[in-house]
Tab-separated table of C-alpha atoms in Angstrom:
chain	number	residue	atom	x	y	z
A	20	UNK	CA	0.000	0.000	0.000
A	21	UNK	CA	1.808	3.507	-0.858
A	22	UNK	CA	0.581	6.814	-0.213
A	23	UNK	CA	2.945	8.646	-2.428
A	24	UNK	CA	1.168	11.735	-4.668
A	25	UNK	CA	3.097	13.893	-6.945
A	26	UNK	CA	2.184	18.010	-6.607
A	27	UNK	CA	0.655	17.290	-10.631
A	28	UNK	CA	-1.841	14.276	-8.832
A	29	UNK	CA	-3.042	16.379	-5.747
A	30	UNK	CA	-4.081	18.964	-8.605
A	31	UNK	CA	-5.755	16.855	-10.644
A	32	UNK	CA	-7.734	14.787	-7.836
A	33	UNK	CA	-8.672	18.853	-6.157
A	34	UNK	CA	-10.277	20.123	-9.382
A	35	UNK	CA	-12.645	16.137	-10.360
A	36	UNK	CA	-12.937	16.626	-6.197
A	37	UNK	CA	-14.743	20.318	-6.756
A	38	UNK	CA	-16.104	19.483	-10.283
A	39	UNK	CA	-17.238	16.057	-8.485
A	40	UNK	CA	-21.618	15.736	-7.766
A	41	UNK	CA	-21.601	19.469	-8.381
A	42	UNK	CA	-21.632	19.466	-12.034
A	43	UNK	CA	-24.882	17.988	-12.984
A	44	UNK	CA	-26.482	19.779	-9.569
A	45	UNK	CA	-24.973	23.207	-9.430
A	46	UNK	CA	-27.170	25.025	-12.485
A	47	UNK	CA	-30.224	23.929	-10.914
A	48	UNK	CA	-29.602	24.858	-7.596
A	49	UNK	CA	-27.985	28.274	-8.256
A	50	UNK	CA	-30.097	28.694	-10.704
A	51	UNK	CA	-33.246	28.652	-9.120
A	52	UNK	CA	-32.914	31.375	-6.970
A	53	UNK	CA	-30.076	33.734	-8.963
A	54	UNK	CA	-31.988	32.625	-12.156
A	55	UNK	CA	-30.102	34.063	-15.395
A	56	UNK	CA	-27.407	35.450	-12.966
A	57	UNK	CA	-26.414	31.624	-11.824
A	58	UNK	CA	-23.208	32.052	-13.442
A	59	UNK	CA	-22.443	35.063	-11.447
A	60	UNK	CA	-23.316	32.765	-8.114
A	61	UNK	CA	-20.819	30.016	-9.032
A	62	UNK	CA	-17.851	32.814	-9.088
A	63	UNK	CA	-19.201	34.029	-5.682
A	64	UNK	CA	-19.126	30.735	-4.352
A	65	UNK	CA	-15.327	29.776	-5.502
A	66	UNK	CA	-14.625	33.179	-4.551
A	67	UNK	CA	-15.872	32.295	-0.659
A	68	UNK	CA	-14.105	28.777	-1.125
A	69	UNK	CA	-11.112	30.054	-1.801
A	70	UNK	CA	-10.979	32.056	0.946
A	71	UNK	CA	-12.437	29.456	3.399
A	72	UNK	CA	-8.872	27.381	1.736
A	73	UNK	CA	-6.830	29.813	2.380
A	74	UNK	CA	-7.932	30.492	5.746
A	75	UNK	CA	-7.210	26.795	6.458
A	76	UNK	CA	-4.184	26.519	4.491
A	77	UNK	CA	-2.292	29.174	5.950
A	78	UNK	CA	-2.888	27.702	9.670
A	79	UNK	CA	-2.273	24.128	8.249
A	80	UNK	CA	0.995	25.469	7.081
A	81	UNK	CA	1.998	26.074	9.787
A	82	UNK	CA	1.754	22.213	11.067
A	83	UNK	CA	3.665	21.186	7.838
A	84	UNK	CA	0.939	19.364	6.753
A	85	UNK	CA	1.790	16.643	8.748
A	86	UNK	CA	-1.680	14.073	9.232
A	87	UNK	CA	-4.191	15.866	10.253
A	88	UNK	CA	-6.000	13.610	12.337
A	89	UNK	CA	-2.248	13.588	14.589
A	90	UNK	CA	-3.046	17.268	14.482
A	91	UNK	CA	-6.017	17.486	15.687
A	92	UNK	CA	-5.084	14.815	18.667
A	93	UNK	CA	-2.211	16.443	19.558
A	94	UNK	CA	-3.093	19.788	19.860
A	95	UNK	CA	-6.655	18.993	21.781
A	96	UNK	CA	-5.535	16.089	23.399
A	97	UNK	CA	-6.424	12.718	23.494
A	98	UNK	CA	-9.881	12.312	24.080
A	99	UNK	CA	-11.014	16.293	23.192
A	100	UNK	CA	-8.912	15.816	20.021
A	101	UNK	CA	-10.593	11.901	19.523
A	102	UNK	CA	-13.947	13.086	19.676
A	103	UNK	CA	-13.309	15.893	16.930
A	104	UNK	CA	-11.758	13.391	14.947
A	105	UNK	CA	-14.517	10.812	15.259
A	106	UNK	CA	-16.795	14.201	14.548
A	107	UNK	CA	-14.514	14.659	11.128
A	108	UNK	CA	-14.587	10.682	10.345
A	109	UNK	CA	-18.665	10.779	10.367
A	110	UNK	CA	-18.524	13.850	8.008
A	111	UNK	CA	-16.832	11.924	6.012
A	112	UNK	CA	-18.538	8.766	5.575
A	113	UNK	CA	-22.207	11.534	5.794
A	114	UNK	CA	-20.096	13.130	2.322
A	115	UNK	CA	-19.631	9.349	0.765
A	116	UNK	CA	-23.242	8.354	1.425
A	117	UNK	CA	-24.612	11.664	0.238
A	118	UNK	CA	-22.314	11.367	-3.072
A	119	UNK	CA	-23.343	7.467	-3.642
A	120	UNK	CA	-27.269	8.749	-3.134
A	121	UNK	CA	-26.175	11.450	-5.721
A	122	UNK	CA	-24.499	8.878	-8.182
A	123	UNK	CA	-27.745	6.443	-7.854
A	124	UNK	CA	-29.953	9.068	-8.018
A	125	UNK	CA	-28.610	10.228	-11.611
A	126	UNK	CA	-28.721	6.405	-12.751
A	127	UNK	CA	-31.836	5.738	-11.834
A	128	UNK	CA	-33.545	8.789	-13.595
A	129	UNK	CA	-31.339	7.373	-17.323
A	130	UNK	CA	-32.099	3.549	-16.274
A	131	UNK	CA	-35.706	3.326	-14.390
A	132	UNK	CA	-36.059	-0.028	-14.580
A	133	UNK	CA	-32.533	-1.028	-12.751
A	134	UNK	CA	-32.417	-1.199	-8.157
A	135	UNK	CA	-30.206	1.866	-6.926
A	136	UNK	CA	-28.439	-0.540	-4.903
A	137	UNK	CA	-26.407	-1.798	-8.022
A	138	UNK	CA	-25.602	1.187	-8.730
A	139	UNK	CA	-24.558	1.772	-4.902
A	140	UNK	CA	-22.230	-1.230	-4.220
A	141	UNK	CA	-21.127	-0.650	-7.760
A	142	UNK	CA	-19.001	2.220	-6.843
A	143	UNK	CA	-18.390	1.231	-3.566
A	144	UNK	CA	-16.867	-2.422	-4.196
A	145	UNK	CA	-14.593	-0.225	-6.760
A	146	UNK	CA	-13.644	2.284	-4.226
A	147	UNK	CA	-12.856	-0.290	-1.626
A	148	UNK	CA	-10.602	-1.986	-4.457
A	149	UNK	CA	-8.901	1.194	-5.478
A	150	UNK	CA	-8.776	2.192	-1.503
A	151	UNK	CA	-7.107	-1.304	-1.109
A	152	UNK	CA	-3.585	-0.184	-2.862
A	153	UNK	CA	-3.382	3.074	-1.171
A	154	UNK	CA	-3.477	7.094	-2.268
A	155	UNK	CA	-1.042	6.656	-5.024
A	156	UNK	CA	-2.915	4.482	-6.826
A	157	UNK	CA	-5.979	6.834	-6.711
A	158	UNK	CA	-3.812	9.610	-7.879
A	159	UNK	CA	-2.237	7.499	-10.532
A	160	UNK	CA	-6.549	6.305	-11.878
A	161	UNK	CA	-7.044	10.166	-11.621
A	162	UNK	CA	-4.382	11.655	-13.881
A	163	UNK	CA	-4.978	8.461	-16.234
A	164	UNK	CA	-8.456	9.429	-16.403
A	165	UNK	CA	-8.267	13.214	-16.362
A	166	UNK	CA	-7.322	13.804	-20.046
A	167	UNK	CA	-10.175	11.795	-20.928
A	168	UNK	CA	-12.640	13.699	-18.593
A	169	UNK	CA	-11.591	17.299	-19.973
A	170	UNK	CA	-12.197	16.151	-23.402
A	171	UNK	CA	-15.435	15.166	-23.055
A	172	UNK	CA	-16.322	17.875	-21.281
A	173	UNK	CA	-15.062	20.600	-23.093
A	174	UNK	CA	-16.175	18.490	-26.372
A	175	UNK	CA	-19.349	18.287	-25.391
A	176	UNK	CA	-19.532	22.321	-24.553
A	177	UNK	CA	-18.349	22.859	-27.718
A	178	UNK	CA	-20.539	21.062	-29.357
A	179	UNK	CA	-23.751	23.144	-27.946
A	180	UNK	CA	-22.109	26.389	-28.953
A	181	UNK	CA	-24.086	26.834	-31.561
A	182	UNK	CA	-27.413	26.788	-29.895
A	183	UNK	CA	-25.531	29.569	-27.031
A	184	UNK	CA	-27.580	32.599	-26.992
A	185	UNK	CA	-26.071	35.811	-24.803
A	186	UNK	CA	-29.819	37.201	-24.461
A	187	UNK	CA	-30.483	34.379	-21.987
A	188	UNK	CA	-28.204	35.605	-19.507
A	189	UNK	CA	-29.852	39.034	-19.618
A	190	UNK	CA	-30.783	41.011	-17.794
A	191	UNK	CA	-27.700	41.248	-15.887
A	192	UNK	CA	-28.636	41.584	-11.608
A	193	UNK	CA	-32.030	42.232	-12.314
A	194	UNK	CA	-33.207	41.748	-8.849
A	195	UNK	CA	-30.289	42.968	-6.987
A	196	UNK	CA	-27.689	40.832	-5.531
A	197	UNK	CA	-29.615	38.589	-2.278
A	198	UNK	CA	-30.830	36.297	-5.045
A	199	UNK	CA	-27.020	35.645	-6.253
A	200	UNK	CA	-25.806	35.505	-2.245
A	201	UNK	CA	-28.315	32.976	-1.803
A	202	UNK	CA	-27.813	30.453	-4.776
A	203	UNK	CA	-23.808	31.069	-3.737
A	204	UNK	CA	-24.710	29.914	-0.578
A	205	UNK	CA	-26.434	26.245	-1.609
A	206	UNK	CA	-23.225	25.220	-3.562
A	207	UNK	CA	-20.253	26.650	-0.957
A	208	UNK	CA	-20.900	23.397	1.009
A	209	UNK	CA	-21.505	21.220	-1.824
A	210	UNK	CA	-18.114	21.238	-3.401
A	211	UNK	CA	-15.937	23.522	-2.117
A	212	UNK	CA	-15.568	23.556	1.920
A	213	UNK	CA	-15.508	20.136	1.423
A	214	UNK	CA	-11.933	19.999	0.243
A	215	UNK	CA	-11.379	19.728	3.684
A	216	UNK	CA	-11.279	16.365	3.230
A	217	UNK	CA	-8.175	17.059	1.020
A	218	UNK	CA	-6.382	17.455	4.212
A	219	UNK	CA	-6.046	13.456	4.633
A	220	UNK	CA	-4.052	13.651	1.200
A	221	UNK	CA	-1.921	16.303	2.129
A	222	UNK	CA	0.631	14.666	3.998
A	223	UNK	CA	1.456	11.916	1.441
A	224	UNK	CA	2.443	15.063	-1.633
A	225	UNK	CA	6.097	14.575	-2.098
A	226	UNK	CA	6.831	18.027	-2.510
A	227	UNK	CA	4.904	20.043	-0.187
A	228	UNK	CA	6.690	23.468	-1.220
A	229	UNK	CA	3.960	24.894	-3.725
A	230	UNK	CA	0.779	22.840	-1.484
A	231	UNK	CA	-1.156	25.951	-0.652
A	232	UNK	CA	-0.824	27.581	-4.505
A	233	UNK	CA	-1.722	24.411	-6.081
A	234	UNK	CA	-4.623	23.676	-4.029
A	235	UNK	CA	-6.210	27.359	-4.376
A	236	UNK	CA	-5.326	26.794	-8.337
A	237	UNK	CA	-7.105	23.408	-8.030
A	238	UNK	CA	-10.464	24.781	-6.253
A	239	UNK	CA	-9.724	27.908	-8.901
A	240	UNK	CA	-10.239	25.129	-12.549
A	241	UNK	CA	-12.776	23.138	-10.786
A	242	UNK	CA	-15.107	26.587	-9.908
A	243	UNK	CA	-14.612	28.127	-13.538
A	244	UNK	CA	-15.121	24.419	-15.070
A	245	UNK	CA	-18.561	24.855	-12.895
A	246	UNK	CA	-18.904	28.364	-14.045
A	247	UNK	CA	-18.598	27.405	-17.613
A	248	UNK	CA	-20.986	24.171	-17.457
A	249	UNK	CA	-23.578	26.894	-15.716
A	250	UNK	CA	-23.000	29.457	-18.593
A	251	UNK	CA	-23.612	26.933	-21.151
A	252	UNK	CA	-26.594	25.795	-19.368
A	253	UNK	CA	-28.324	28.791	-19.359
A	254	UNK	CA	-26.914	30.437	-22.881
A	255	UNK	CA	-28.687	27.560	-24.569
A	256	UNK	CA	-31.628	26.220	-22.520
A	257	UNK	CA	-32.453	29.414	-20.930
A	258	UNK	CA	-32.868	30.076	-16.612
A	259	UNK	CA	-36.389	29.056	-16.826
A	260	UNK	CA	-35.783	25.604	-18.272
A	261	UNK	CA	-32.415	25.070	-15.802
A	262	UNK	CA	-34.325	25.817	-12.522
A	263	UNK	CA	-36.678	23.217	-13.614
A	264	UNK	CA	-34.800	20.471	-14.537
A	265	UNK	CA	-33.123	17.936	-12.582
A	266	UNK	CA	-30.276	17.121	-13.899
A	267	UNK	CA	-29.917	20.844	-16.443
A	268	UNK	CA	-26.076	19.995	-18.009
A	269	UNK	CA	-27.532	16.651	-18.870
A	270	UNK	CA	-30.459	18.125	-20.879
A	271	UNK	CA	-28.347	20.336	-22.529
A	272	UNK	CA	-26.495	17.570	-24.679
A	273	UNK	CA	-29.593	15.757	-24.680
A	274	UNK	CA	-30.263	18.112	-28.016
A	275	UNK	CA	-26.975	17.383	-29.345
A	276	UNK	CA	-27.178	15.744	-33.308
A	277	UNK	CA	-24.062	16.109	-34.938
A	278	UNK	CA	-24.877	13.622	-37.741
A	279	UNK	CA	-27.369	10.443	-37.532
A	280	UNK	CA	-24.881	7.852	-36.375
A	281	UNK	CA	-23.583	10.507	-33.913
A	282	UNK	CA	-26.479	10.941	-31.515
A	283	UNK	CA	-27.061	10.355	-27.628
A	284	UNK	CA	-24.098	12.830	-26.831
A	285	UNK	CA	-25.105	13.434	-23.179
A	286	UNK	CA	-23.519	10.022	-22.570
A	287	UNK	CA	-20.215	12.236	-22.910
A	288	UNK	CA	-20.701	14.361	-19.779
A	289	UNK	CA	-22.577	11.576	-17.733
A	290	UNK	CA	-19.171	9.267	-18.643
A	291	UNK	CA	-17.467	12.240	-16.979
A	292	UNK	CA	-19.925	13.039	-14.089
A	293	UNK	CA	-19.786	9.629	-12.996
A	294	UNK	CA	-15.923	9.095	-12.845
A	295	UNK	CA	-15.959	12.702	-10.931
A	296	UNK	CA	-18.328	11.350	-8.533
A	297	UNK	CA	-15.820	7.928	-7.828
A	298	UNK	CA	-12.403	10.052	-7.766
A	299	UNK	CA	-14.748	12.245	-4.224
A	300	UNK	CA	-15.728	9.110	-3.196
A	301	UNK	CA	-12.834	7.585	-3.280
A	302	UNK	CA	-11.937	10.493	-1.253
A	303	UNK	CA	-14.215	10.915	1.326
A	304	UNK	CA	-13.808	7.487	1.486
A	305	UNK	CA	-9.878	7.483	2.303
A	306	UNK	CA	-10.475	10.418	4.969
A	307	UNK	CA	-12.728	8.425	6.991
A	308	UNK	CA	-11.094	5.027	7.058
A	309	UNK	CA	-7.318	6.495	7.626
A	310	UNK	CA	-8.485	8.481	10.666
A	311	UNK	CA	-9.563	5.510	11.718
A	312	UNK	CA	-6.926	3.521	10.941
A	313	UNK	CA	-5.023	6.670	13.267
A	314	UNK	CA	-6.962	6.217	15.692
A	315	UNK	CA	-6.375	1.945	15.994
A	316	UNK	CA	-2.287	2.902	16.017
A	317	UNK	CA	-2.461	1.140	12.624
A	318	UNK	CA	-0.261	1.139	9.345
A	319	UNK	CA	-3.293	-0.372	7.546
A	320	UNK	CA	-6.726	0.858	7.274
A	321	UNK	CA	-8.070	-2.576	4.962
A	322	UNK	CA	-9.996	-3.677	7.921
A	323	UNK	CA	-12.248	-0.482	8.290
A	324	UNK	CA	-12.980	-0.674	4.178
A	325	UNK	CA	-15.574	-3.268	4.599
A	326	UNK	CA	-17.696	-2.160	7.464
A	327	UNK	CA	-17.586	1.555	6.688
A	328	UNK	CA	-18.581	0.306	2.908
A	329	UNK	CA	-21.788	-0.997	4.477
A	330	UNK	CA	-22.141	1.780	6.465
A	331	UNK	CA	-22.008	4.158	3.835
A	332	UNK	CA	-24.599	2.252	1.889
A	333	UNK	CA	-26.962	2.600	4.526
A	334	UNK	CA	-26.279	5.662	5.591
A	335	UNK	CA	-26.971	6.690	1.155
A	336	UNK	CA	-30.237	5.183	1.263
A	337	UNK	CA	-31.636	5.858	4.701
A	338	UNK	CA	-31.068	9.142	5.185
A	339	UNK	CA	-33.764	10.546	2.663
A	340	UNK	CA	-36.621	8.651	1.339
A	341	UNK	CA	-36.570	10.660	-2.137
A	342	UNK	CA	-34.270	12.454	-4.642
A	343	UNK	CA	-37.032	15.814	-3.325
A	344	UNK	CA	-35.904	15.542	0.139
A	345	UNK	CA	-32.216	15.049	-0.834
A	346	UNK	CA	-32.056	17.852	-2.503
A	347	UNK	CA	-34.240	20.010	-0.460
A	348	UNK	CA	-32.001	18.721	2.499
A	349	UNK	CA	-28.406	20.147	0.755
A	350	UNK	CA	-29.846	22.819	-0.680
A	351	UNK	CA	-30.879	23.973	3.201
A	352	UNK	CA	-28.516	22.487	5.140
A	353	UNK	CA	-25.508	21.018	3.964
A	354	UNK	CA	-23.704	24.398	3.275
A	355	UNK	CA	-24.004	25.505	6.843
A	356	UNK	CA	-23.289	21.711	8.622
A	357	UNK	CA	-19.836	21.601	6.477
A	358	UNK	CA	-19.198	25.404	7.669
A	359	UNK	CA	-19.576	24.726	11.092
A	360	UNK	CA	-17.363	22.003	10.609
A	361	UNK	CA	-14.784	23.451	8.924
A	362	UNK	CA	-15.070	26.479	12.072
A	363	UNK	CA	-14.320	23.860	14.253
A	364	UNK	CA	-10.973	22.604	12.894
A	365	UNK	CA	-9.535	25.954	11.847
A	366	UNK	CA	-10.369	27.186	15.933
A	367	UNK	CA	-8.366	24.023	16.451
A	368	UNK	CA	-5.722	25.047	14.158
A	369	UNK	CA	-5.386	28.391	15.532
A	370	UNK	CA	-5.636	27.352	19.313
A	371	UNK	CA	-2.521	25.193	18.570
A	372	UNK	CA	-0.767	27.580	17.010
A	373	UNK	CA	-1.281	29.984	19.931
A	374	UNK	CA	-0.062	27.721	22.269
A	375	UNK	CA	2.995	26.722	20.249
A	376	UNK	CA	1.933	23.481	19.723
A	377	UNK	CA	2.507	23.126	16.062
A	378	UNK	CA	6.431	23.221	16.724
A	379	UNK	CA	6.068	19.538	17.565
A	380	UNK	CA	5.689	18.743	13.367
A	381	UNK	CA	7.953	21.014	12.500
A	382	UNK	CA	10.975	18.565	12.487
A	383	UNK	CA	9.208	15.911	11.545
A	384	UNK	CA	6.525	16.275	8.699
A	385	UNK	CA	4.810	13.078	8.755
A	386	UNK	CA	3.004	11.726	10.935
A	387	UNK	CA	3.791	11.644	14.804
A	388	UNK	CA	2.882	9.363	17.195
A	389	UNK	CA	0.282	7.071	15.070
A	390	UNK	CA	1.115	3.841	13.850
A	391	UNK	CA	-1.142	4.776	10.146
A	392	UNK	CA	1.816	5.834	7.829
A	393	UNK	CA	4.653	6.650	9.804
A	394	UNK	CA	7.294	7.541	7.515
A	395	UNK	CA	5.920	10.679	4.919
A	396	UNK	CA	5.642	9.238	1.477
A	397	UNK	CA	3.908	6.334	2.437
A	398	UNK	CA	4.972	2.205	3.569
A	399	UNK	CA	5.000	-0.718	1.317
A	400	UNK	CA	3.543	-4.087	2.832
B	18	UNK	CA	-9.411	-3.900	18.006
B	19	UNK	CA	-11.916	-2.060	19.876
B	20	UNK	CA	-12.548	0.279	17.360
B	21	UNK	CA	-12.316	-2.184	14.845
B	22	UNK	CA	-15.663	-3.873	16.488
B	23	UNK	CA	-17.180	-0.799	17.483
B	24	UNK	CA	-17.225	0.290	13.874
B	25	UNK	CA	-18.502	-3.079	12.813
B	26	UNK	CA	-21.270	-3.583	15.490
B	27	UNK	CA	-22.269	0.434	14.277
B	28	UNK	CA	-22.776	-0.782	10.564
B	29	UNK	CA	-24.523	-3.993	11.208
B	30	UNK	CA	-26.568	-2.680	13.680
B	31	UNK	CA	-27.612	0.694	11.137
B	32	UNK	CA	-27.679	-1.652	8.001
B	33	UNK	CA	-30.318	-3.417	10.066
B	34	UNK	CA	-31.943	-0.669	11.096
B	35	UNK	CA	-32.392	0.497	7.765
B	36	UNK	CA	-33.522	-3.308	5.990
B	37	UNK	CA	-36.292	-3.601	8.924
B	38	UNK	CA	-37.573	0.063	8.555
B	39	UNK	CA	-36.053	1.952	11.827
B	40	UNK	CA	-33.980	5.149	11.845
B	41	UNK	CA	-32.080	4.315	14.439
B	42	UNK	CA	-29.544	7.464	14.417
B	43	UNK	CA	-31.927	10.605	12.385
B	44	UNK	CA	-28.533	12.883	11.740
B	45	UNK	CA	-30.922	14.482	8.680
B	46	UNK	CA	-34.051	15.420	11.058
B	47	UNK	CA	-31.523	16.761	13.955
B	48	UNK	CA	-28.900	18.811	11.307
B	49	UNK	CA	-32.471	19.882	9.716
B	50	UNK	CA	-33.689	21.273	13.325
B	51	UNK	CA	-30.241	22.840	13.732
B	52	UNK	CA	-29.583	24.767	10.536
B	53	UNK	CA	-33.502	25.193	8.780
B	54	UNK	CA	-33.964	28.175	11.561
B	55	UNK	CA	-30.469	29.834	10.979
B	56	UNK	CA	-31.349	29.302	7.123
B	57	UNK	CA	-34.485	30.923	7.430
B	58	UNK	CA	-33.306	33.734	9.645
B	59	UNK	CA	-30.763	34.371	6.502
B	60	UNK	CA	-33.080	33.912	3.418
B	61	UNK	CA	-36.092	34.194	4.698
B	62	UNK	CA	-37.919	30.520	3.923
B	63	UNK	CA	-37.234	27.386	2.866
B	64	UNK	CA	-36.210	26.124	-0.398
């Protein structure tokens, strides 16, 4: 199992983390309360997230991005600092069920006739198996799959550029700016506080030297890539059809004919939707089960794959009885859970800081006193 | 190894909850009666 990323990896896996369940989501929930001025909240909302990042970064700095769950313990102690991390471990694993939900949601709406739990243990029996060889093999699927996923994207944008009309994002602000503050605020939580989880992956970057640029340039691509799929959305369908539709960036290529044997394009951007949607899993998924792993004093989180697995599929299908209440439930609440959240770990951050704890990592970046990784860069066994 | 089971008993024990029909831990109705106030003190109304 190796944990090794390179600086190009972390990149890639921070912008398919942002771009992740947000892209098929984002135009209809910004859009339906900033209507034609959706765009406008996306750039609010990486604006905020970027700020949140910094915040973060900047403290986490400071601790040399040494594990973060070893963070957390040291500076508020063993069982203050447990509970927090058992707090941080259940966000987690609440982020991988919502994202599965997400996934089988969208699969369910193309293929009626087929159980969302396929769909469910699909993903997470290939998660487990990817989780089984360690961070460097997720970074390695990730950059393997990236070129792929910016083709089709782009491709398919470019492909609806000649249906874009500029008088569908008029009138510019039309009703002031509290409609744009509030679609910003359904997607901050969605995608972008929740790089947080990122800080799991930190550690194992080889060259930490660039770590706070490269992660503000990561949330940077995945927010305009958002921008641009919302622009798109509403050029050519119009803010009256986006707000109504479920999934709006899927209905957009739904149109697409480029000849007769070229037809059922949207396949493109659900081909890259859906491998976004593993790569956060994947993620969340690593963040929960290596803080626990921490916790145990282990070198090996394999044994927590399986029962968190189960857990998570629960948790995905329990948790809201319809795709309504799902996304009534983020669109509320999920932006203002993940803040508090994050709140919580930068006050710990600080607190440390004030009382010189984070000299302790200074020496030693990797991770201190845990058996889970103990050399940076990752074990082989 | 503690952990290990604890985490274990906590999945079986919630996987069964959900196959047989109980919520046994509601985390969406309690982060719903924490946040949908502060959300409608902001916006004014739900979604």
């Amino acid at each position: 199992m190796k944990h090794t990323l390179s600086e190009w990896q972390y990149f890639l896996m921070g912008v398919n983390f942002v771009v992740g369940s947000a892209l098929l989501k984002a135009p209809l929930m910004t859009a339906m309360f900033a209507k034609q001025d959706a765009w406008l909240s996306m750039m609010m909302t990486t604006a905020c997230g970027m700020f949140l990042l910094l915040c973060g970064l900047l403290l986490y700095r400071r601790y040399n991005y040494a594990f973060f769950f070893a963070v957390v313990e040291h500076v508020a102690g063993r069982w203050v600092g447990g509970a927090v991390n058992v707090f941080v471990i259940f966000l987690s694993l609440h982020t991988c069920a919502m994202v599965v939900r997400n996934f089988s949601n969208f699969l369910t709406v193309i293929m009626p006739e087929s159980s969302p739990w396929v769909f469910q243990w699909m993903i997470l029996l290939l998660s487990m198996y990817s989780l089984q060889y360690g961070a460097s093999n997720i970074g390695k699927v990730n950059e393997i799959l990236s070129p792929v996923m910016v083709a089709f994207f782009y491709g398919s944008l470019l492909l609806v550029a000649n249906k874009f009309s500029f008088e569908n994002l008029q009138p510019v602000l039309v009703n002031g700016w509290k409609p744009v503050v509030h679609g910003a605020y359904t997607t901050l939580g969605f995608s972008f506080i929740q790089l947080m989880l990122f800080s799991s992956l930190m550690t194992f970057v080889k060259n930490k030297q660039h770590l706070t640029r490269i992660s503000l340039l990561a949330q940077a691509t995945g927010g305009f890539s958002l921008a641009l799929a919302i622009v798109f959305s509403l050029g050519v369908q119009g803010a009256y059809a986006v707000e109504r539709e479920t999934y709006p960036v899927y209905t957009l290529m739904q149109d697409i004919t480029v000849i007769r044997m070229f037809e059922r394009v949207e396949a493109l951007i659900g081909f890259v939707w859906v491998l976004a949607i593993f790569i956060k899993v994947v993620i969340g998924y690593f963040a929960a089960v290596s803080g626990l792993a921490h916790m145990t004093r282990q070198d090996n989180y394999r044994p927590f794959l399986l029962p968190c697995g189960l857990l998570i599929w629960a948790m995905s299908n329990q948790l809201h009885p319809n795709i309504v209440d799902f996304t009534e439930f983020i669109m509320v609440n999920w932006s203002m859970y993940w803040l508090s959240g994050y709140m919580i770990l930068l006050g710990i951050l600080a607190w440390g800081i004030i009382r010189k704890k984070d000299r302790h990592f200074r020496d030693f970046p990797g991770n201190v006193s845990t058996g889970f990784v103990p050399e940076q860069g990752g074990v082989s066994r | 190894m503690l952990v290990l089971g604890g985490v274990w008993v906590a999945s079986l024990v919630y996987t069964g909850g959900y196959l047989f029909g109980y919520d046994l831990f509601p985390v969406t109705r309690w982060l719903r009666s924490l946040y949908e106030p502060l959300y409608k003190a902001l916006f004014g109304g739900a979604a």
